[in-house]
């Protein structure tokens, strides 16, 4: 199953998501509009792209990601001071509780405009473990039963940083975080702005549906919390279905780029007490519709 698109070697990793792209140096790619257009087309098709042996500088990393849009920092994770937008996800044995990425999530859906995508490079990987998994949320939506699709079509949901990163903070700090990043509301089924695909768009940052309480869904109070809660849990659990996933075993200098609009990911936290160092450039996105 190997296709050649121009000079790029493209090897799909599953039938639903992920491809490894060879014969490309990302530092040089960002100087070629033609190559960048091909990489963008591949991203739309495969949703996550993997590139081995990318011994690129931080400047090349941000230049490559920056070709897709403006980069943004993360309020909870420090960025490289010389390369704003290049977030450092460094894990060491002395921070055993620093575990946020081992849940299924779409990055920063607590923003009104969640990221378009991310470019993640492995700087140091543990000898074993520390894989990352991605799930195709277009496929997750497509395979839902029809009656669920009908029920969720009009629904909207709240996404919160307070609920996730804020939870371990003292209350004043948590409320300050929430004031800076107020909860966002997004459709439960969003449409991909480039491909038109429908996407199941709830994840670990989603706290509740905002418009579930209609006569069709709620006859009396007893229907509200169980009905809405069970439906949200059911939808959020779709990302964990293996048929929608690809799993990547990192080597140093591997790069993964994902379309954050239509995927979720999960960084497997099975490597402590070893180190793992990743650097991530997050690209700003649009308001979901
Ligand atoms: C992330 O959740 O964006 C980071 C994924 C990883 O460290 O593998």
XYZ file of N, CA and C and ligand atoms in Angstrom:
875
model
N 0.850 -1.198 0.000
C 0.000 0.000 0.000
C 0.883 1.245 0.000
N 1.740 1.409 -0.988
C 2.605 2.579 -0.982
C 2.306 3.437 -2.195
N 2.068 4.716 -1.968
C 1.772 5.595 -3.090
C 2.859 6.660 -3.170
N 3.174 7.087 -4.358
C 4.145 8.164 -4.484
C 3.407 9.400 -4.990
N 3.439 10.457 -4.204
C 2.850 11.717 -4.652
C 4.030 12.659 -4.818
N 4.298 13.060 -6.020
C 5.507 13.837 -6.303
C 6.701 13.073 -5.759
N 7.594 13.762 -5.044
C 8.768 13.064 -4.509
C 8.482 12.417 -3.160
N 7.337 12.727 -2.572
C 7.059 12.227 -1.225
C 6.676 10.748 -1.267
N 7.210 9.991 -0.335
C 6.810 8.581 -0.204
C 5.734 8.532 0.878
N 4.589 7.995 0.526
C 3.462 8.012 1.464
C 3.036 6.589 1.765
N 3.116 6.223 3.058
C 2.749 4.855 3.443
C 1.604 4.919 4.456
N 0.369 4.612 4.028
C -0.740 4.623 4.999
C -0.485 3.617 6.108
N -0.879 3.974 7.315
C -0.620 3.097 8.472
C -1.837 2.291 8.887
N -3.017 2.767 8.572
C -4.260 2.021 8.788
C -5.179 2.405 7.637
N -6.359 1.788 7.586
C -7.297 2.177 6.520
C -8.077 3.423 6.893
N -7.996 3.871 8.127
C -8.824 5.015 8.518
C -8.031 6.264 8.896
N -6.822 6.120 9.366
C -6.099 7.308 9.857
C -4.593 7.043 9.859
N -3.840 8.089 9.482
C -2.400 8.049 9.661
C -1.626 7.594 8.441
N -0.562 8.328 8.123
C 0.356 7.896 7.067
C 1.750 8.366 7.431
N 2.716 7.521 7.083
C 4.117 7.915 7.267
C 4.596 8.517 5.945
N 5.233 9.663 6.040
C 5.687 10.354 4.831
C 7.208 10.367 4.836
N 7.784 9.839 3.757
C 9.237 9.777 3.664
C 9.764 10.654 2.548
N 11.079 10.709 2.451
C 11.765 11.486 1.405
C 11.445 12.974 1.514
N 11.427 13.467 2.727
C 11.198 14.911 2.895
C 11.935 15.395 4.129
N 12.508 16.578 4.030
C 13.137 17.252 5.170
C 12.267 18.462 5.465
N 11.683 18.489 6.659
C 10.667 19.518 6.930
C 11.267 20.926 6.925
N 12.560 21.010 7.253
C 13.222 22.320 7.203
C 13.239 22.865 5.784
N 13.440 21.971 4.828
C 13.467 22.402 3.420
C 12.054 22.527 2.858
N 11.148 21.670 3.342
C 9.777 21.688 2.806
C 9.150 23.060 2.952
N 9.444 23.723 4.092
C 8.769 25.005 4.318
C 9.272 26.078 3.354
N 10.317 25.761 2.588
C 10.757 26.734 1.574
C 10.149 26.422 0.198
N 9.331 25.370 0.135
C 8.755 24.991 -1.164
C 7.218 25.022 -1.092
N 6.580 26.030 -1.689
C 5.113 26.107 -1.642
C 4.460 24.855 -2.221
N 5.091 24.240 -3.240
C 4.486 23.043 -3.863
C 4.468 21.895 -2.856
N 5.613 21.688 -2.183
C 5.668 20.601 -1.190
C 4.696 20.860 -0.047
N 4.614 22.118 0.376
C 3.710 22.441 1.480
C 2.262 22.173 1.077
N 1.928 22.454 -0.170
C 0.558 22.191 -0.644
C 0.298 20.688 -0.631
N 1.313 19.901 -1.005
C 1.124 18.435 -0.994
C 0.961 17.913 0.434
N 1.760 18.459 1.338
C 1.670 18.008 2.736
C 0.290 18.378 3.301
N -0.186 19.541 2.944
C -1.514 19.945 3.425
C -2.597 19.005 2.872
N -2.466 18.634 1.608
C -3.448 17.710 1.015
C -3.372 16.348 1.713
N -2.162 15.909 2.019
C -2.008 14.616 2.717
C -2.593 14.690 4.122
N -2.416 15.843 4.759
C -2.964 15.999 6.121
C -4.493 15.888 6.097
N -5.092 16.521 5.094
C -6.555 16.451 5.007
C -7.013 15.012 4.756
N -6.212 14.265 3.999
C -6.616 12.900 3.663
C -6.376 11.929 4.822
N -5.196 12.025 5.450
C -4.825 11.009 6.459
C -5.016 11.489 7.900
N -5.149 12.785 8.104
C -5.447 13.392 9.412
C -4.259 13.433 10.364
N -3.373 12.455 10.312
C -2.108 12.529 11.065
C -1.008 12.063 10.130
N 0.074 12.846 10.066
C 1.228 12.469 9.246
C 2.434 12.278 10.161
N 3.267 11.305 9.814
C 4.464 11.019 10.604
C 5.691 11.133 9.703
N 6.727 11.763 10.221
C 7.962 11.967 9.480
C 9.110 11.489 10.366
N 9.884 10.520 9.909
C 11.033 10.037 10.689
C 12.268 10.909 10.409
N 13.212 10.829 11.317
C 14.567 11.395 11.118
C 14.564 12.880 10.784
N 13.803 13.647 11.498
C 13.761 15.091 11.251
C 14.674 15.797 12.253
N 15.965 15.799 11.897
C 16.947 16.456 12.759
C 16.942 17.949 12.413
N 15.827 18.588 12.724
C 15.630 19.993 12.326
C 15.869 20.900 13.539
N 16.170 22.151 13.263
C 16.362 23.106 14.358
C 14.988 23.572 14.847
N 14.997 24.238 16.006
C 13.719 24.780 16.499
C 13.181 25.837 15.537
N 14.087 26.595 14.969
C 13.645 27.625 14.005
C 12.968 26.953 12.809
N 13.518 25.826 12.356
C 12.892 25.122 11.217
C 11.545 24.527 11.619
N 11.485 24.038 12.853
C 10.222 23.474 13.351
C 9.123 24.550 13.323
N 9.418 25.727 13.890
C 8.369 26.761 13.926
C 8.092 27.325 12.523
N 9.119 27.339 11.681
C 8.888 27.837 10.305
C 7.960 26.884 9.568
N 8.182 25.587 9.723
C 7.320 24.608 9.042
C 5.879 24.736 9.551
N 5.706 24.706 10.872
C 4.345 24.796 11.427
C 3.717 26.144 11.075
N 4.544 27.202 11.110
C 4.041 28.557 10.866
C 3.518 28.752 9.448
N 3.906 27.877 8.537
C 3.383 27.950 7.176
C 1.897 27.621 7.114
N 1.394 26.940 8.120
C -0.018 26.550 8.149
C -0.868 27.590 8.874
N -0.241 28.511 9.562
C -0.999 29.532 10.294
C -0.163 30.077 11.449
N -0.743 31.051 12.138
C -0.063 31.679 13.279
C 0.085 30.651 14.402
N 1.196 30.686 15.114
C 1.393 29.739 16.224
C 0.879 30.352 17.524
N 0.509 29.479 18.476
C 0.041 30.012 19.763
C 0.679 29.248 20.920
N 0.923 29.984 22.012
C 1.454 29.368 23.221
C 0.325 28.686 23.975
N 0.705 27.989 25.041
C -0.289 27.307 25.868
C -0.188 27.880 27.272
N -1.318 28.242 27.898
C -1.238 28.908 29.208
C -0.619 28.047 30.304
N -0.636 26.722 30.146
C -0.159 25.846 31.216
C 1.217 25.257 30.928
N 1.667 25.332 29.708
C 2.920 24.676 29.335
C 3.872 25.745 28.820
N 5.109 25.730 29.311
C 6.050 26.772 28.916
C 6.497 26.611 27.468
N 6.780 27.763 26.839
C 7.307 27.739 25.471
C 8.789 28.035 25.499
N 9.459 27.680 24.439
C 10.874 28.025 24.295
C 10.964 29.549 24.182
N 11.748 30.209 25.084
C 11.746 31.680 25.081
C 12.204 32.258 23.738
N 13.078 31.534 23.049
C 13.565 32.074 21.766
C 12.641 31.748 20.598
N 11.698 30.860 20.831
C 10.797 30.466 19.741
C 9.355 30.449 20.250
N 8.755 31.633 20.379
C 7.376 31.675 20.874
C 6.486 30.765 20.031
N 5.594 30.076 20.702
C 4.716 29.136 19.999
C 5.248 27.717 20.023
N 6.516 27.548 20.448
C 7.063 26.188 20.522
C 6.973 25.715 21.979
N 5.916 24.964 22.254
C 5.591 24.541 23.617
C 6.445 23.333 23.994
N 6.989 23.392 25.206
C 7.832 22.272 25.658
C 7.012 21.324 26.523
N 6.900 20.098 26.101
C 6.207 19.085 26.901
C 7.283 18.131 27.398
N 7.915 18.549 28.481
C 9.047 17.792 29.027
C 8.570 17.065 30.284
N 8.736 15.776 30.322
C 8.310 14.993 31.488
C 9.530 14.359 32.128
N 9.626 14.512 33.432
C 10.756 13.903 34.131
C 10.251 13.219 35.395
N 11.059 12.302 35.957
C 10.586 11.531 37.110
C 10.277 12.403 38.325
N 10.842 13.639 38.381
C 10.570 14.475 39.560
C 9.226 15.218 39.438
N 8.468 14.985 38.360
C 7.121 15.596 38.258
C 6.100 14.487 38.052
N 5.955 13.591 39.029
C 5.100 12.419 38.800
C 3.629 12.760 38.593
N 3.204 13.952 39.025
C 1.774 14.278 38.892
C 1.454 15.123 37.668
N 2.466 15.390 36.876
C 2.272 16.229 35.705
C 1.760 15.357 34.558
N 0.486 15.023 34.620
C -0.089 14.047 33.681
C -1.378 14.577 33.101
N -1.258 15.321 32.025
C -2.478 15.868 31.421
C -2.779 15.265 30.063
N -1.757 14.710 29.430
C -1.945 14.298 28.032
C -2.451 12.870 27.906
N -2.545 12.151 29.065
C -3.022 10.762 28.949
C -4.528 10.678 29.169
N -5.218 11.392 28.308
C -6.671 11.276 28.192
C -6.970 11.586 26.735
N -8.078 11.075 26.237
C -8.437 11.384 24.847
C -8.873 12.839 24.772
N -8.201 13.597 23.937
C -8.557 15.018 23.833
C -8.219 15.578 22.458
N -8.942 16.621 22.131
C -8.607 17.499 21.011
C -7.991 18.718 21.673
N -6.863 19.192 21.159
C -6.172 20.263 21.875
C -7.026 21.523 22.000
N -7.045 22.030 23.244
C -7.549 23.386 23.542
C -8.939 23.702 22.990
N -9.857 22.753 23.112
C -11.232 23.078 22.673
C -11.898 24.049 23.644
N -11.197 24.369 24.748
C -11.716 25.408 25.634
C -11.495 26.804 25.036
N -10.800 26.868 23.921
C -10.684 28.148 23.211
C -11.889 28.306 22.283
N -12.276 29.563 22.064
C -13.366 29.799 21.106
C -12.951 29.337 19.713
N -11.655 29.479 19.438
C -11.119 28.982 18.165
C -10.024 27.962 18.483
N -10.382 26.688 18.616
C -9.361 25.682 18.937
C -8.361 25.540 17.789
N -7.161 25.013 18.101
C -6.108 24.957 17.076
C -6.515 24.197 15.812
N -5.946 24.659 14.705
C -6.056 23.973 13.400
C -5.343 22.622 13.484
N -4.160 22.663 14.075
C -3.371 21.435 14.151
C -2.100 21.676 14.943
N -1.287 20.645 15.032
C -0.043 20.745 15.783
C 1.052 19.983 15.056
N 2.279 20.437 15.301
C 3.454 19.731 14.797
C 4.302 19.380 16.019
N 4.424 18.090 16.295
C 5.064 17.612 17.537
C 6.342 16.857 17.175
N 7.459 17.259 17.802
C 8.736 16.581 17.521
C 9.258 15.908 18.773
N 9.781 14.725 18.600
C 10.344 13.987 19.731
C 11.810 14.365 19.898
N 12.106 14.968 21.039
C 13.468 15.410 21.330
C 14.207 14.325 22.108
N 13.493 13.690 23.021
C 14.077 12.581 23.793
C 12.953 11.611 24.118
N 13.147 10.333 23.796
C 12.072 9.387 24.116
C 12.574 8.352 25.113
N 11.662 7.801 25.868
C 12.056 6.772 26.827
C 12.480 5.506 26.073
N 13.255 4.622 26.706
C 13.690 3.404 26.004
C 12.518 2.540 25.553
N 11.467 2.496 26.352
C 10.232 1.809 25.935
C 9.051 2.659 26.391
N 7.923 2.481 25.725
C 6.712 3.205 26.123
C 6.695 4.636 25.610
N 5.669 5.372 26.047
C 5.536 6.771 25.659
C 4.965 6.973 24.262
N 4.247 5.975 23.742
C 3.617 6.120 22.425
C 2.517 7.193 22.490
N 2.120 7.662 21.322
C 0.932 8.520 21.239
C -0.068 7.862 20.287
N -1.343 7.989 20.633
C -2.418 7.431 19.799
C -3.298 8.580 19.305
N -3.820 8.405 18.103
C -4.767 9.379 17.544
C -6.029 8.652 17.107
N -7.148 9.340 17.159
C -8.419 8.764 16.709
C -9.052 9.685 15.668
N -9.635 9.056 14.659
C -10.295 9.758 13.561
C -11.748 10.025 13.963
N -12.065 11.287 14.247
C -13.400 11.604 14.755
C -14.425 11.804 13.642
N -13.976 11.790 12.390
C -14.914 11.734 11.254
C -15.482 10.326 11.188
N -14.576 9.353 11.304
C -14.998 7.948 11.293
C -15.886 7.655 12.509
N -15.503 8.218 13.649
C -16.294 7.996 14.867
C -17.717 8.517 14.674
N -17.840 9.665 14.016
C -19.192 10.185 13.749
C -19.910 9.303 12.736
N -19.224 8.958 11.649
C -19.871 8.228 10.547
C -20.443 6.902 11.027
N -19.777 6.260 11.985
C -20.220 4.921 12.407
C -21.205 4.939 13.577
N -21.635 6.137 13.987
C -22.656 6.191 15.052
C -23.984 5.650 14.520
N -24.805 5.053 15.392
C -26.142 4.665 14.958
C -26.935 5.895 14.496
N -27.810 5.673 13.526
C -28.544 6.808 12.938
C -29.365 7.563 13.983
N -29.971 6.826 14.940
C -30.811 7.556 15.900
C -29.963 8.467 16.792
N -28.709 8.087 17.031
C -27.824 8.963 17.825
C -27.457 10.193 16.995
N -27.173 9.959 15.717
C -26.844 11.107 14.848
C -27.995 12.117 14.840
N -29.219 11.583 14.779
C -30.389 12.478 14.771
C -30.478 13.230 16.096
N -30.257 12.512 17.199
C -30.399 13.168 18.509
C -29.345 14.256 18.723
N -28.115 14.003 18.251
C -27.043 14.958 18.576
C -26.923 16.092 17.551
N -27.642 15.978 16.434
C -27.496 16.984 15.365
C -27.648 18.426 15.881
N -28.657 18.712 16.732
C -28.793 20.113 17.148
C -27.991 20.472 18.402
N -27.323 19.492 19.014
C -26.752 19.741 20.353
C -25.469 20.576 20.303
N -25.320 21.346 21.383
C -24.100 22.136 21.586
C -23.547 21.786 22.957
N -22.231 22.011 23.138
C -21.617 21.608 24.406
C -20.583 22.624 24.867
N -20.372 22.617 26.186
C -19.433 23.526 26.848
C -18.083 22.823 27.000
N -17.000 23.582 26.776
C -15.638 23.036 26.913
C -14.879 23.943 27.884
N -14.143 23.351 28.812
C -13.618 24.137 29.932
C -12.164 23.818 30.273
N -11.368 24.876 30.420
C -10.000 24.685 30.919
C -10.025 24.583 32.446
N -11.020 25.224 33.051
C -11.135 25.189 34.514
C -11.311 23.748 35.000
N -12.104 23.022 34.281
C -12.471 21.651 34.607
C -11.279 20.693 34.489
N -10.322 21.061 33.645
C -9.191 20.164 33.382
C -7.939 20.688 34.075
N -7.224 21.592 33.446
C -5.973 22.102 34.031
C -6.234 22.854 35.341
N -7.412 23.476 35.451
C -7.688 24.283 36.642
C -7.981 23.470 37.892
N -8.324 22.199 37.714
C -8.862 21.419 38.839
C -7.906 21.292 40.022
N -6.596 21.267 39.751
C -5.641 21.074 40.860
C -5.176 22.408 41.446
N -5.703 23.518 40.951
C -5.240 24.835 41.424
C -6.015 25.272 42.651
N -5.414 26.108 43.487
C -6.209 26.747 44.535
C -7.308 27.589 43.877
N -8.416 27.766 44.585
C -9.607 28.345 43.946
C -9.347 29.697 43.274
N -8.539 30.561 43.924
C -8.330 31.903 43.339
C -7.628 31.783 41.987
N -6.633 30.906 41.957
C -5.879 30.740 40.715
C -6.771 30.120 39.627
N -7.602 29.177 40.073
C -8.495 28.510 39.119
C -9.489 29.506 38.507
N -10.039 30.388 39.383
C -11.010 31.356 38.866
C -10.334 32.390 37.954
N -9.076 32.706 38.288
C -8.339 33.647 37.419
C -8.103 33.011 36.050
N -7.798 31.712 36.050
C -7.594 31.003 34.772
C -8.884 31.019 33.956
N -9.986 30.774 34.659
C -11.286 30.745 33.966
C -11.651 32.135 33.431
N -11.289 33.182 34.199
C -11.592 34.535 33.724
C -10.785 34.840 32.460
N -9.560 34.316 32.430
C -8.716 34.565 31.255
C -9.168 33.736 30.046
N -9.612 32.510 30.335
C -10.062 31.607 29.266
C -11.473 31.119 29.600
N -12.472 31.958 29.341
C -13.847 31.542 29.660
C -14.213 30.287 28.870
N -15.107 29.492 29.425
C -15.557 28.289 28.731
C -16.026 28.630 27.317
N -15.790 27.692 26.418
C -16.249 27.882 25.035
C -17.436 26.964 24.791
N -18.289 27.360 23.850
C -19.398 26.484 23.458
C -19.230 26.127 21.982
N -19.321 24.822 21.688
C -19.146 24.367 20.301
C -20.267 23.400 19.927
N -20.513 23.266 18.617
C -21.468 22.226 18.199
C -20.917 20.843 18.539
N -21.799 19.920 18.867
C -21.384 18.542 19.167
C -20.929 17.835 17.881
N -21.530 18.224 16.787
C -21.075 17.732 15.481
C -20.611 18.950 14.699
N -19.303 19.046 14.475
C -18.820 20.178 13.694
C -18.556 19.737 12.260
N -18.428 20.721 11.386
C -18.155 20.439 9.973
C -16.733 20.878 9.672
N -15.994 20.000 9.002
C -14.608 20.360 8.669
C -14.620 21.512 7.666
N -13.923 22.616 7.978
C -14.026 23.783 7.090
C -13.421 23.558 5.711
N -12.543 22.562 5.560
C -11.931 22.351 4.245
C -12.526 21.162 3.496
N -12.840 20.075 4.206
C -13.318 18.872 3.506
C -14.838 18.742 3.550
N -15.490 19.482 4.447
C -16.940 19.371 4.595
C -17.373 18.140 5.395
N -16.402 17.364 5.899
C -16.760 16.155 6.666
C -17.396 16.532 7.997
N -18.294 15.641 8.475
C -18.889 15.844 9.799
C -18.007 15.162 10.839
N -17.863 15.817 11.979
C -16.902 15.385 12.997
C -17.583 15.332 14.360
N -17.401 14.247 15.071
C -17.892 14.180 16.450
C -16.942 15.002 17.316
N -17.459 16.043 17.970
C -16.580 17.049 18.555
C -16.824 17.232 20.055
N -16.738 16.149 20.807
C -16.694 16.253 22.275
C -15.478 15.461 22.741
N -14.879 15.888 23.834
C -13.651 15.240 24.324
C -13.518 15.504 25.814
N -12.349 15.259 26.359
C -12.170 15.376 27.813
C -12.375 16.789 28.359
N -12.322 17.786 27.498
C -12.564 19.158 27.963
C -14.055 19.504 28.002
N -14.903 18.594 27.504
C -16.335 18.888 27.403
C -17.020 18.591 28.735
N -17.741 19.572 29.272
C -18.377 19.376 30.582
C -19.853 18.998 30.481
N -20.594 19.611 29.558
C -22.026 19.309 29.471
C -22.608 19.859 28.180
N -23.774 19.338 27.826
C -24.529 19.917 26.709
C -25.226 21.171 27.228
N -25.287 22.186 26.399
C -25.917 23.428 26.858
C -27.384 23.518 26.453
N -27.829 22.679 25.512
C -29.224 22.786 25.057
C -29.900 21.406 24.997
N -29.556 20.560 25.964
C -30.173 19.228 26.004
C -31.600 19.276 26.537
N -31.862 20.281 27.414
C -33.118 20.305 28.157
C -34.268 20.803 27.281
N -34.762 19.938 26.408
C -35.913 20.252 25.554
C -37.003 19.234 25.871
N -38.249 19.522 25.518
C -39.322 18.559 25.804
C -39.051 17.197 25.163
N -38.342 17.161 24.050
C -38.068 15.870 23.403
C -37.124 15.019 24.245
N -36.192 15.647 24.952
C -35.197 14.893 25.723
C -35.559 14.733 27.188
N -36.318 15.690 27.734
C -36.545 15.714 29.184
C -38.046 15.802 29.478
N -38.620 14.690 29.982
C -40.040 14.709 30.366
C -40.189 15.359 31.721
N -39.243 15.067 32.630
C -39.230 15.632 33.972
C -37.773 15.607 34.426
N -37.522 16.206 35.591
C -36.140 16.392 36.046
C -35.296 15.128 36.034
N -35.953 13.976 36.261
C -35.187 12.733 36.334
C -34.488 12.387 35.033
N -34.972 12.947 33.945
C -34.370 12.616 32.645
C -33.122 13.445 32.348
N -32.946 14.561 33.074
C -31.910 15.503 32.632
C -30.492 14.981 32.865
N -30.091 14.843 34.122
C -28.693 14.494 34.354
C -28.310 13.113 33.849
N -29.119 12.077 34.138
C -28.716 10.773 33.582
C -28.721 10.792 32.052
N -29.739 11.377 31.461
C -29.840 11.362 29.991
C -28.672 12.084 29.349
N -28.430 13.302 29.813
C -27.362 14.093 29.198
C -26.000 13.496 29.533
N -25.820 13.096 30.796
C -24.514 12.570 31.226
C -24.151 11.283 30.503
N -25.128 10.376 30.393
C -24.829 9.100 29.725
C -24.530 9.317 28.241
N -25.282 10.218 27.628
C -25.042 10.467 26.201
C -23.647 11.072 25.997
N -23.276 12.024 26.866
C -21.952 12.639 26.724
C -20.853 11.595 26.945
N -21.017 10.763 27.954
C -19.999 9.722 28.198
C -19.888 8.776 27.017
N -21.035 8.410 26.476
C -21.053 7.502 25.328
C -20.310 8.126 24.139
N -20.584 9.404 23.892
C -19.938 10.068 22.753
C -18.444 10.230 22.994
N -18.092 10.630 24.218
C -16.669 10.842 24.517
C -15.893 9.531 24.417
N -16.562 8.415 24.702
C -15.879 7.113 24.678
C -15.595 6.621 23.254
N -16.189 7.250 22.253
C -15.993 6.759 20.875
C -14.527 6.831 20.451
N -13.794 7.820 20.966
C -12.380 7.952 20.572
C -11.557 6.739 20.986
N -12.030 6.021 21.994
C -11.227 4.892 22.493
C -11.496 3.598 21.718
N -12.276 3.664 20.635
C -12.526 2.458 19.824
C -11.325 2.219 18.899
N -10.668 1.057 19.029
C -9.406 0.842 18.286
C -9.529 0.979 16.772
N -10.677 0.655 16.210
C -10.828 0.726 14.747
C -10.678 2.153 14.203
N -10.775 3.148 15.063
C -10.657 4.527 14.580
C -9.249 5.086 14.813
N -8.338 4.242 15.283
C -7.080 4.767 15.829
C -5.830 4.386 15.024
N -4.792 5.187 15.276
C -3.434 4.805 14.887
C -2.547 5.069 16.109
N -1.508 4.235 16.265
C -0.621 4.383 17.421
C 0.812 4.502 16.916
N 1.527 5.467 17.439
C 2.884 5.739 16.960
C 3.906 5.483 18.063
N 4.911 4.686 17.729
C 6.049 4.435 18.641
C 7.159 5.401 18.271
N 7.467 6.294 19.163
C 8.393 7.390 18.849
C 9.847 6.937 18.796
N 10.581 7.580 17.891
C 12.038 7.581 17.933
C 12.463 9.040 17.964
N 13.662 9.264 18.482
C 14.168 10.639 18.507
C 14.097 11.246 17.096
N 13.692 12.506 17.028
C 13.578 13.258 15.769
C 12.405 12.837 14.887
N 11.507 12.025 15.407
C 10.245 11.819 14.696
C 9.393 13.071 14.850
N 8.620 13.363 13.823
C 7.643 14.460 13.885
C 6.272 13.902 13.535
N 5.270 14.290 14.307
C 3.873 13.986 13.952
C 3.161 15.316 13.738
N 2.350 15.368 12.711
C 1.507 16.544 12.492
C 0.069 16.076 12.393
N -0.819 16.684 13.180
C -2.210 16.246 13.123
C -3.155 17.400 12.848
N -4.277 17.024 12.246
C -5.374 17.958 12.024
C -6.215 17.908 13.297
N -6.109 18.964 14.083
C -6.755 18.972 15.403
C -8.269 19.155 15.305
N -8.744 19.506 14.109
C -10.175 19.757 13.944
C -10.965 18.462 13.890
N -10.290 17.367 13.510
C -11.043 16.129 13.259
C -10.389 14.918 13.923
N -9.505 15.154 14.892
C -8.867 14.027 15.588
C -8.861 14.277 17.090
N -8.656 13.204 17.821
C -8.283 13.304 19.241
C -6.982 12.527 19.397
N -6.269 12.778 20.485
C -5.049 12.018 20.732
C -4.893 11.729 22.217
N -3.990 10.807 22.491
C -3.784 10.299 23.856
C -2.303 9.931 23.968
N -1.584 10.598 24.855
C -0.165 10.274 25.063
C -0.087 9.241 26.189
N 0.383 8.065 25.849
C 0.348 6.952 26.809
C 1.436 7.161 27.870
N 1.010 7.214 29.107
C 1.905 7.565 30.223
C 2.436 6.290 30.885
N 3.116 5.466 30.096
C 3.589 4.183 30.627
C 5.112 4.143 30.740
N 5.754 5.308 30.797
C 7.222 5.329 30.792
C 7.872 5.809 32.082
N 7.126 6.444 33.043
C 7.806 6.802 34.290
C 8.464 5.562 34.891
N 9.673 5.642 35.452
C 10.394 6.863 35.828
C 11.342 7.398 34.750
N 11.088 7.166 33.491
C 12.013 7.674 32.465
C 11.611 9.086 32.025
N 12.515 9.715 31.303
C 12.249 11.045 30.749
C 11.565 10.914 29.391
N 10.844 11.941 29.038
C 10.288 12.048 27.677
C 10.210 13.537 27.363
N 10.771 13.941 26.242
C 10.763 15.373 25.899
C 10.220 15.562 24.498
N 9.159 16.342 24.424
C 8.521 16.623 23.139
C 8.420 18.142 22.985
N 8.460 18.600 21.760
C 8.258 20.035 21.493
C 7.144 20.167 20.470
N 6.202 21.042 20.783
C 4.976 21.089 19.992
C 4.669 22.509 19.522
N 4.470 22.657 18.233
C 4.030 23.948 17.693
C 2.547 23.838 17.378
N 1.747 24.615 18.098
C 0.284 24.590 17.901
C -0.113 25.722 16.956
N -0.934 25.404 15.983
C -1.313 26.366 14.932
C -2.756 26.823 15.188
N -2.961 28.129 15.179
C -4.294 28.648 15.499
C -5.347 28.179 14.481
N -6.572 28.079 14.965
C -7.643 27.558 14.102
C -8.826 28.509 14.008
N -9.936 27.956 13.521
C -11.156 28.745 13.288
C -12.214 28.390 14.312
N -13.262 29.193 14.337
C -14.407 28.889 15.202
C -15.171 27.723 14.588
N -15.374 26.631 15.349
C -16.103 25.486 14.778
C -17.551 25.848 14.432
N -18.032 25.267 13.324
C -19.453 25.439 12.971
C -20.029 24.105 12.582
C -0.321 16.504 23.354
O -1.242 16.044 24.036
O -0.488 17.454 22.597
C 1.050 15.888 23.436
C 1.087 14.512 22.907
C 2.334 13.787 23.287
O 3.119 14.266 24.110
O 2.546 12.692 22.759
